[in-house]
Amino acid sequence: MSVMQDFTKGLWKELPPFRLLLGLCPTLAVTNSADNGLGMGMAVIFVLVLSNMIISMVRTIIPKKVRIACFIVIAASLVVAVELLMQAYAYPLYQQLGIFVPLIVVNCIILGRAEAFAAKNGIAASVADGLGMGLGFTLSLTFLGSIREILGNGTWFGKSVMWEGFEPLSIMVQAPGAFICLGLILAGMNMINIWQAQRTGHEPEALKQGCGSCQACASADTQCRQG
Amino acid sequence: MSGSTSVLLAMSAPPYWHCGRTIRQTSLYMLVGLAPAIVMAVWNWGLPALRVMALCVSTAVAVEALCQRAMGRDCSVDDFTAVVTGLLLAFLLPAAAPWWLVMLAATVAITLGKMAFGGLGANPVNTPLVGWAVLFVSFPLFMDPNAMQLTTDFTDPLTRLKYFGAEAVADISLMDLLLGQQIGGLGASQAGALLLGGSFLALRGIIRWQIALGFFLGAMAPAALCFMVDPSLNASPFFHLCTGSIILGGFFLITETANAPVRPLPMFLYGLIGGGLTFIIRKYGIYVDGVPFAVLLANMLTPFLDMIRPKPFGGR
């Protein structure tokens, strides 16, 4: 795979929050405005690119058995750096994001890309991967934050965009709104993929339906087999 | 994964016999059961109530038809389930609700509550209550009948109970409450008419009496206990029964077949949990009428209740 492909795969094919469903905790928690989503995404880009780069550099000297601990230490150092930078230059944003800035350490994307990509590939490819994934994450969060802010507050990046007399649908900026929006976005992305596959004449990628994982079906199934 | 293919189905040779029950027939029975409350709502609240009901029903039907068209399915609005959903939702709204609120509520109920999960029977929680809950969390002021009905002589018994104590509601007669002379959702407050229609449906077997009985027992038994301990601090169980949307909830909302357990004992427990939660929310919660949230929470427990001694359909 070329560097370009490493970069672009994070933008749609392996879009972290919406295709891989990684890093959902900040995706759901901080996206009550477009500003917060963008800010969070920026912090993740910073950490992800640098952690991918450093891990790729030292991948040959890290013993296999303690690699996870090493990855976490590297990510944690970078997160502390980004936290201090935010406190110094973007304090209001830091206050808005709160605990979710330190929590970037345990964000699945950071460790996931380190383990799955940076530990196996060269520096240039790892940086491209981190940049693509981070950019995809940022765009996803900004998109989700925009929808929630526009519907739930009537503003976009703090500016009023809805008509006079608009009653904000404030459930959207509260916790349930995050889940509703995420569900609808996932459904929309599946729809676009199926539609694209049909247009190009390919068999649409089967939607994974784990029917056996549902308790009610599973127990009824067992009953049927016994009886 | 192997679930759908490994099930052994015992099939016998045709001819088969159809029991004659259809979705459309059940919906029509539901409408008959709701008819007294419609009449009483128009009687008590006048044309504004009729306006809300008509707008809610027509929006629900139109949105369902549009969704089915967009999903490439056969249009099935002639089974009247959307009409029942729209009507039940309208019953929970204040009669003075603005038009956009009513249309938004019906749209959210049908799209998020029903069609997003695959249509009739696939919804995990009660459809009208999804619309109600989204709007109630978003617009507490517009959804509060007490704040919307400023020109009426009626009082809101539950708000009084919450903020002024049991003595403030001691002089409210049960007859007034049964006749719907109270502030509340436009149809939910017609306690007597709903009792009549609900009993008819329960006797006809359209709704399961086990659920309704469990619900009323769950709400009234703890209320009666509190009332016996200290009548000056707690309202009587019959006051609780006739206010808010307990009768609507017990007969029409919690009994929705798609969300209810399928066997008698789990049905009874399911009702009991819903009723108990209602009482807890009313007595200790911040909401004056806990029914909608209690029903939604009870809906969530259905998969677990269904695990109590399950049997395949027709098994002995």
XYZ file of C-alpha atoms in Angstrom:
543
model
C 0.000 0.000 0.000
C 1.250 3.428 -0.852
C 1.506 6.239 1.669
C -1.464 7.912 0.013
C -3.633 4.862 0.580
C -2.530 4.701 4.211
C -3.699 8.263 4.560
C -7.040 8.017 2.769
C -8.258 4.786 4.341
C -8.922 6.644 7.588
C -11.255 9.063 5.852
C -14.006 6.646 4.784
C -13.138 2.970 4.528
C -11.854 2.658 8.078
C -13.323 5.871 9.506
C -12.599 5.381 13.221
C -15.831 6.254 15.059
C -18.341 5.371 12.355
C -16.823 2.363 10.523
C -14.539 0.784 13.113
C -16.645 2.047 16.036
C -13.468 2.887 17.931
C -13.133 5.796 20.317
C -16.859 6.046 20.979
C -16.437 7.425 24.484
C -15.270 10.925 23.427
C -17.448 10.682 20.298
C -20.565 10.461 22.417
C -19.477 12.532 25.372
C -17.918 15.741 24.063
C -19.782 16.373 20.804
C -22.520 18.602 22.202
C -21.113 21.405 20.045
C -19.111 21.545 16.819
C -16.376 23.484 18.618
C -15.847 20.757 21.184
C -15.799 18.076 18.513
C -13.178 19.948 16.501
C -11.058 20.663 19.583
C -11.155 17.063 20.721
C -10.283 15.901 17.209
C -7.288 18.245 17.044
C -5.948 16.897 20.315
C -6.353 13.343 19.013
C -4.587 14.179 15.712
C -1.646 15.584 17.651
C -1.344 12.550 19.916
C -2.049 9.996 17.204
C 0.445 11.300 14.641
C 3.253 11.662 17.177
C 2.572 8.360 18.915
C 2.452 6.539 15.580
C 5.719 8.191 14.572
C 7.561 7.445 17.826
C 6.262 3.886 18.063
C 7.263 3.248 14.470
C 10.757 4.576 15.255
C 11.294 2.403 18.294
C 9.381 -0.663 17.080
C 12.520 -2.719 16.576
C 13.892 -2.161 20.089
C 10.677 -2.732 22.081
C 10.504 -6.304 23.435
C 7.325 -7.991 22.155
C 6.129 -8.958 25.640
C 5.994 -5.446 27.092
C 4.944 -3.601 23.972
C 1.489 -2.574 25.277
C 3.002 -0.943 28.347
C 5.502 0.887 26.141
C 2.768 2.118 23.809
C 0.748 3.395 26.745
C 3.738 5.232 28.225
C 4.430 6.941 24.912
C 0.774 7.894 24.437
C 0.500 9.088 28.048
C 3.518 11.383 27.685
C 2.021 12.900 24.557
C -1.371 13.344 26.219
C 0.197 15.143 29.151
C 1.922 17.415 26.655
C -1.332 18.155 24.827
C -3.130 18.711 28.119
C -0.549 21.255 29.261
C -0.633 22.962 25.851
C -4.404 23.248 26.033
C -4.267 24.652 29.529
C -1.811 27.259 28.307
C -3.408 28.291 25.005
C -7.027 27.054 24.906
C -8.216 27.096 28.482
C -11.989 27.448 27.779
C -11.843 24.424 25.471
C -9.859 22.512 28.087
C -12.550 23.240 30.645
C -15.274 22.103 28.229
C -13.574 18.810 27.403
C -12.689 18.155 31.025
C -11.758 14.580 31.869
C -11.881 13.496 28.229
C -8.498 15.079 27.432
C -6.557 12.851 29.866
C -8.735 9.954 28.727
C -7.216 10.174 25.225
C -4.539 7.859 26.678
C -6.981 4.979 26.815
C -8.714 5.920 23.568
C -8.955 2.738 21.510
C -7.781 4.504 18.367
C -4.372 5.399 19.769
C -3.560 1.916 21.016
C -5.348 0.284 18.095
C -3.310 2.081 15.450
C -0.097 1.574 17.437
C -0.675 -2.158 17.692
C -2.210 -2.736 14.284
C -0.179 -0.396 12.150
C 2.713 1.579 13.628
C 4.346 -1.460 15.236
C 4.601 -3.130 11.825
C 5.252 -0.291 9.343
C 7.772 2.374 8.551
C 7.771 5.939 9.788
C 6.306 7.633 6.723
C 3.460 5.136 6.418
C 2.737 5.360 10.157
C 2.568 9.145 10.092
C 0.260 9.018 7.074
C -1.927 6.478 8.852
C -2.062 8.562 12.025
C -2.844 11.718 10.071
C -5.617 10.031 8.087
C -7.173 8.348 11.098
C -6.916 11.526 13.158
C -8.411 13.615 10.388
C -11.250 11.127 9.941
C -11.868 11.185 13.678
C -11.853 14.991 13.738
C -14.227 15.293 10.794
C -16.564 12.695 12.311
C -16.659 14.460 15.647
C -17.149 17.862 14.043
C -19.958 16.466 11.872
C -21.720 14.847 14.823
C -21.153 17.949 16.940
C -22.537 20.175 14.168
C -25.751 18.183 13.865
C -26.250 18.144 17.602
C -25.437 21.825 18.046
C -27.607 23.014 15.157
C -30.648 20.980 16.194
C -30.161 21.211 19.921
C -29.033 24.801 20.283
C -29.784 26.510 16.981
C -26.143 27.543 16.544
C -23.106 26.361 14.601
C -19.661 27.131 16.022
C -21.455 29.503 18.361
C -23.191 31.478 15.592
C -26.960 31.445 15.285
C -27.980 29.688 12.059
C -31.652 28.845 12.519
C -34.622 31.059 11.809
C -36.226 33.469 14.274
C -38.489 31.706 16.754
C -36.756 28.339 16.344
C -37.314 26.182 19.418
C -34.111 24.172 19.982
C -34.633 20.430 20.285
C -32.536 20.344 23.433
C -32.512 16.543 23.774
C -29.893 16.670 21.012
C -27.246 18.360 23.184
C -27.995 15.995 26.054
C -26.741 12.442 26.370
C -29.644 10.646 24.575
C -29.186 12.902 21.544
C -25.640 11.564 21.076
C -26.909 7.997 20.850
C -29.793 8.900 18.535
C -27.478 10.845 16.205
C -24.803 8.141 16.201
C -27.368 5.470 15.368
C -28.819 7.503 12.527
C -25.346 8.311 11.121
C -24.357 4.623 11.186
C -27.601 3.707 9.423
C -26.990 6.457 6.874
C -23.452 5.237 6.176
C -24.678 1.682 5.688
C -27.301 3.014 3.304
C -24.709 4.937 1.269
C -22.461 1.873 1.086
C -25.301 -0.398 -0.071
C -26.391 2.177 -2.616
C -22.832 2.557 -3.920
C -22.382 -1.194 -4.146
C -25.599 -1.539 -6.094
C -24.572 1.214 -8.467
C -21.223 -0.351 -9.228
C -22.850 -3.753 -9.609
C -21.110 -5.369 -6.651
C -22.829 -7.539 -4.125
C -23.548 -5.215 -1.144
C -21.452 -6.035 1.901
C -23.685 -8.126 4.113
C -24.785 -6.301 7.220
C -23.511 -8.230 10.182
C -26.512 -9.325 12.164
C -25.538 -11.329 15.211
C -28.948 -12.899 15.775
C -27.482 -15.553 18.033
C -26.088 -12.905 20.366
C -29.572 -11.720 21.322
C -30.631 -13.361 24.566
C -34.310 -13.750 23.750
C -33.655 -15.539 20.457
C -30.884 -17.648 21.930
C -33.037 -18.919 24.778
C -36.026 -19.571 22.520
C -33.669 -21.426 20.192
C -32.414 -23.653 23.005
C -35.985 -24.304 24.061
C -36.986 -25.267 20.571
C -34.087 -27.681 20.281
C -34.880 -29.269 23.625
C -38.597 -29.449 23.032
C -25.512 -17.395 13.800
C -26.754 -20.939 13.516
C -30.029 -19.899 15.148
C -32.157 -19.376 12.106
C -31.092 -22.501 10.251
C -30.944 -25.111 12.993
C -34.467 -24.659 14.359
C -36.559 -27.733 13.743
C -40.029 -26.819 12.611
C -42.776 -29.383 12.857
C -44.946 -28.853 9.812
C -48.131 -30.667 9.018
C -49.892 -30.890 5.715
C -52.408 -28.232 4.715
C -55.235 -27.177 4.822
C -54.608 -24.688 7.592
C -57.186 -22.751 9.525
C -56.818 -19.023 10.177
C -58.053 -17.868 13.563
C -59.548 -14.795 11.917
C -57.676 -12.171 13.923
C -55.993 -9.525 11.819
C -53.876 -6.495 12.674
C -56.498 -4.235 11.181
C -59.243 -5.774 13.299
C -57.172 -5.380 16.476
C -56.455 -1.747 15.619
C -60.123 -1.073 14.998
C -60.956 -2.581 18.382
C -58.351 -0.289 19.936
C -60.018 2.691 18.266
C -63.401 1.594 19.624
C -61.855 1.345 23.069
C -60.411 4.839 22.725
C -63.633 6.344 21.350
C -65.225 7.271 24.728
C -62.058 9.129 25.687
C -62.067 10.992 22.345
C -65.629 12.137 23.007
C -64.850 13.171 26.560
C -61.673 14.982 25.472
C -63.623 17.067 22.970
C -66.341 17.605 25.581
C -63.859 18.878 28.182
C -61.275 20.660 26.054
C -63.343 21.677 23.022
C -62.127 21.931 19.465
C -58.428 22.439 20.327
C -58.352 18.810 21.502
C -59.896 17.642 18.241
C -57.326 19.695 16.335
C -54.401 18.087 18.173
C -55.801 14.580 17.700
C -56.520 15.082 13.990
C -53.114 16.621 13.316
C -51.276 13.932 15.262
C -53.101 11.050 13.567
C -52.759 12.440 10.057
C -49.059 13.199 10.557
C -48.419 9.714 11.913
C -50.175 8.060 8.972
C -48.444 10.275 6.412
C -44.996 9.744 7.926
C -45.508 5.988 8.057
C -46.556 5.921 4.404
C -43.534 8.036 3.433
C -41.143 5.848 5.424
C -42.507 2.675 3.850
C -42.122 4.219 0.430
C -38.546 5.257 1.178
C -37.755 1.780 2.507
C -39.190 0.175 -0.613
C -41.894 -1.713 1.247
C -45.571 -2.229 0.625
C -47.661 0.532 2.103
C -49.457 -0.879 5.142
C -51.067 2.167 6.676
C -54.479 0.604 6.063
C -53.897 -1.653 9.086
C -54.633 1.459 11.219
C -51.716 0.898 13.599
C -50.373 4.363 12.805
C -53.794 5.802 13.617
C -53.735 4.151 17.045
C -50.165 5.348 17.632
C -51.029 8.910 16.631
C -54.113 8.918 18.812
C -52.309 7.561 21.885
C -49.575 10.145 21.391
C -52.137 12.941 21.063
C -53.731 11.752 24.307
C -50.494 12.528 26.145
C -50.121 16.055 24.724
C -51.759 19.162 26.149
C -54.797 20.347 24.175
C -53.131 23.719 23.559
C -49.957 22.216 22.057
C -48.670 24.247 19.081
C -48.940 22.607 15.650
C -45.212 22.090 15.136
C -44.943 20.296 18.474
C -47.698 17.863 17.531
C -46.265 17.191 14.087
C -42.730 16.775 15.443
C -43.933 14.376 18.132
C -45.802 12.211 15.611
C -42.853 12.231 13.200
C -40.331 11.262 15.877
C -42.637 8.537 17.225
C -43.119 6.888 13.844
C -39.578 7.292 12.467
C -37.427 6.714 15.563
C -39.907 4.673 17.555
C -41.159 2.350 14.869
C -39.727 2.472 11.343
C -36.057 2.784 12.375
C -36.354 -0.643 13.976
C -38.092 -2.199 10.988
C -41.751 -1.362 11.350
C -44.673 -2.882 13.175
C -43.763 -5.388 15.869
C -40.016 -4.717 15.763
C -40.030 -1.728 18.075
C -38.265 -2.419 21.400
C -40.218 0.200 23.341
C -43.659 1.699 23.090
C -43.925 3.802 19.921
C -46.030 6.783 21.099
C -43.894 7.119 24.202
C -40.700 7.519 22.150
C -42.221 10.607 20.549
C -43.480 11.798 23.885
C -40.138 11.280 25.661
C -38.019 13.068 23.020
C -40.340 16.057 23.104
C -40.739 16.041 26.874
C -36.984 16.144 27.445
C -36.554 18.845 24.785
C -39.493 21.132 25.537
C -40.508 20.666 29.182
C -42.492 23.897 29.056
C -44.543 23.140 25.935
C -45.231 19.595 27.088
C -46.423 20.651 30.545
C -50.243 20.771 30.424
C -50.263 22.929 33.534
C -48.229 25.649 31.829
C -50.071 25.387 28.496
C -53.682 25.458 29.740
C -53.852 28.916 31.232
C -57.483 29.729 30.393
C -59.142 26.786 32.112
C -60.985 26.429 35.422
C -59.634 22.939 36.017
C -56.712 22.288 38.351
C -53.784 19.967 37.946
C -54.197 17.438 40.778
C -50.749 15.861 40.502
C -48.850 19.156 40.520
C -50.847 20.162 43.572
C -50.042 16.890 45.285
C -46.353 17.296 44.473
C -45.920 20.871 45.611
C -48.688 21.491 48.161
C -49.065 18.078 49.794
C -51.915 15.640 50.222
C -54.188 18.037 52.123
C -54.395 20.339 49.122
C -55.947 17.567 47.027
C -58.139 16.045 49.740
C -61.201 17.996 48.605
C -60.952 17.014 44.915
C -63.844 14.656 44.255
C -63.237 11.382 42.468
C -66.266 12.031 40.259
C -64.632 15.179 38.854
C -61.476 13.226 38.120
C -63.393 10.404 36.439
C -65.246 12.917 34.257
C -61.936 14.411 33.180
C -62.360 17.698 35.029
C -58.615 17.982 35.572
C -55.554 19.328 33.806
C -53.471 16.694 32.115
C -52.734 15.233 28.717
C -55.849 15.872 26.638
C -56.949 12.240 26.542
C -54.967 10.838 29.449
C -57.013 12.924 31.854
C -60.349 11.372 30.751
C -60.052 8.710 33.454
C -63.617 7.408 33.446
C -63.891 7.093 29.681
C -60.545 5.313 29.450
C -61.582 2.953 32.257
C -64.701 2.092 30.279
C -62.905 1.585 26.966
C -59.996 -0.255 28.554
C -62.274 -2.660 30.416
C -64.105 -3.404 27.181
C -60.828 -4.226 25.415
C -59.627 -6.355 28.333
C -62.903 -8.318 28.352
C -62.680 -8.840 24.598
C -59.131 -10.121 25.014
C -57.640 -7.453 22.740
C -55.367 -6.330 25.541
C -54.131 -8.752 28.182
C -55.831 -8.293 31.545
C -52.792 -9.742 33.342
C -50.686 -6.720 32.354
C -53.357 -4.158 33.200
C -54.126 -5.820 36.533
C -50.435 -5.988 37.403
C -49.967 -2.338 36.484
C -52.862 -1.062 38.569
C -51.885 -3.300 41.475
C -48.269 -2.173 41.254
C -49.263 1.486 41.367
C -52.137 1.273 43.864
C -50.891 -1.244 46.440
C -47.938 0.850 47.650
C -50.131 3.958 47.453
C -52.745 2.258 49.620
C -50.069 1.186 52.087
C -48.764 4.761 52.381
C -52.316 6.072 52.666
C -53.075 3.702 55.525
C -49.906 4.653 57.376
C -50.503 8.397 57.160
C -53.547 9.790 55.288
C -52.483 13.373 55.967
C -49.267 12.987 53.990
C -50.309 10.642 51.190
C -53.073 10.785 48.615
C -55.529 7.910 48.379
C -54.856 5.090 45.897
C -58.006 5.985 43.955
C -56.749 9.526 43.565
C -53.557 8.087 42.065
C -55.558 5.805 39.780
C -57.667 8.620 38.340
C -54.925 11.229 37.832
C -52.118 11.587 35.351
C -52.041 8.848 32.779
C -52.211 5.709 34.938
C -55.373 4.357 33.293
C -54.121 5.204 29.792
C -50.769 3.641 30.653
C -52.177 0.494 32.225
C -54.727 -0.278 29.541
C -53.264 1.140 26.339
C -49.546 1.911 26.607
C -47.890 -0.866 28.594
C -50.029 -3.539 26.910
C -48.670 -2.892 23.403
C -48.137 -6.447 22.212
C -44.786 -5.897 20.510
C -43.171 -4.838 23.789
C -44.939 -7.068 26.302
C -43.859 -10.516 27.476
C -45.795 -13.411 26.003
C -46.680 -15.614 28.970
C -49.159 -14.906 31.800
C -46.788 -14.814 34.766
C -44.157 -12.605 33.088
C -47.022 -10.396 31.855
C -48.250 -9.908 35.408
C -44.747 -9.194 36.707
C -44.180 -6.788 33.819
C -47.300 -4.835 34.743
C -46.369 -4.934 38.402
C -42.913 -3.486 37.676
C -44.406 -0.732 35.518
C -46.943 0.195 38.183
C -44.378 0.080 40.969
C -42.012 2.327 39.036
C -44.871 4.767 38.447
C -45.502 4.998 42.166
C -41.805 5.425 42.938
C -41.412 8.203 40.358
C -44.539 9.957 41.626
C -43.565 9.809 45.259
C -39.818 10.301 45.117
C -38.990 11.467 41.567
C -38.939 14.943 40.065
C -41.720 14.232 37.551
C -45.332 14.662 38.633
C -46.672 11.825 36.470
C -44.268 8.907 36.203
C -46.325 6.702 33.889
C -44.571 7.264 30.522
C -41.065 6.792 31.904
C -42.172 3.815 33.998
C -43.676 2.160 30.919
C -40.522 2.788 28.887
C -38.383 1.245 31.632
C -40.698 -1.750 31.946
C -40.494 -2.228 28.153
C -36.731 -2.605 28.491
C -37.177 -5.504 30.907
C -39.360 -7.536 28.550
C -36.503 -9.644 27.092
C -35.498 -10.662 30.618
C -39.056 -11.394 31.709
C -39.489 -13.520 28.609
C -36.727 -15.776 29.929
C -38.935 -16.929 32.810
C -39.876 -20.499 31.869
C -40.197 -19.849 28.123
C -42.146 -22.193 25.878
C -42.392 -22.302 22.098
C -45.703 -21.198 20.664
C -48.264 -23.958 21.041
C -46.097 -25.936 23.501
C -47.668 -27.485 26.566
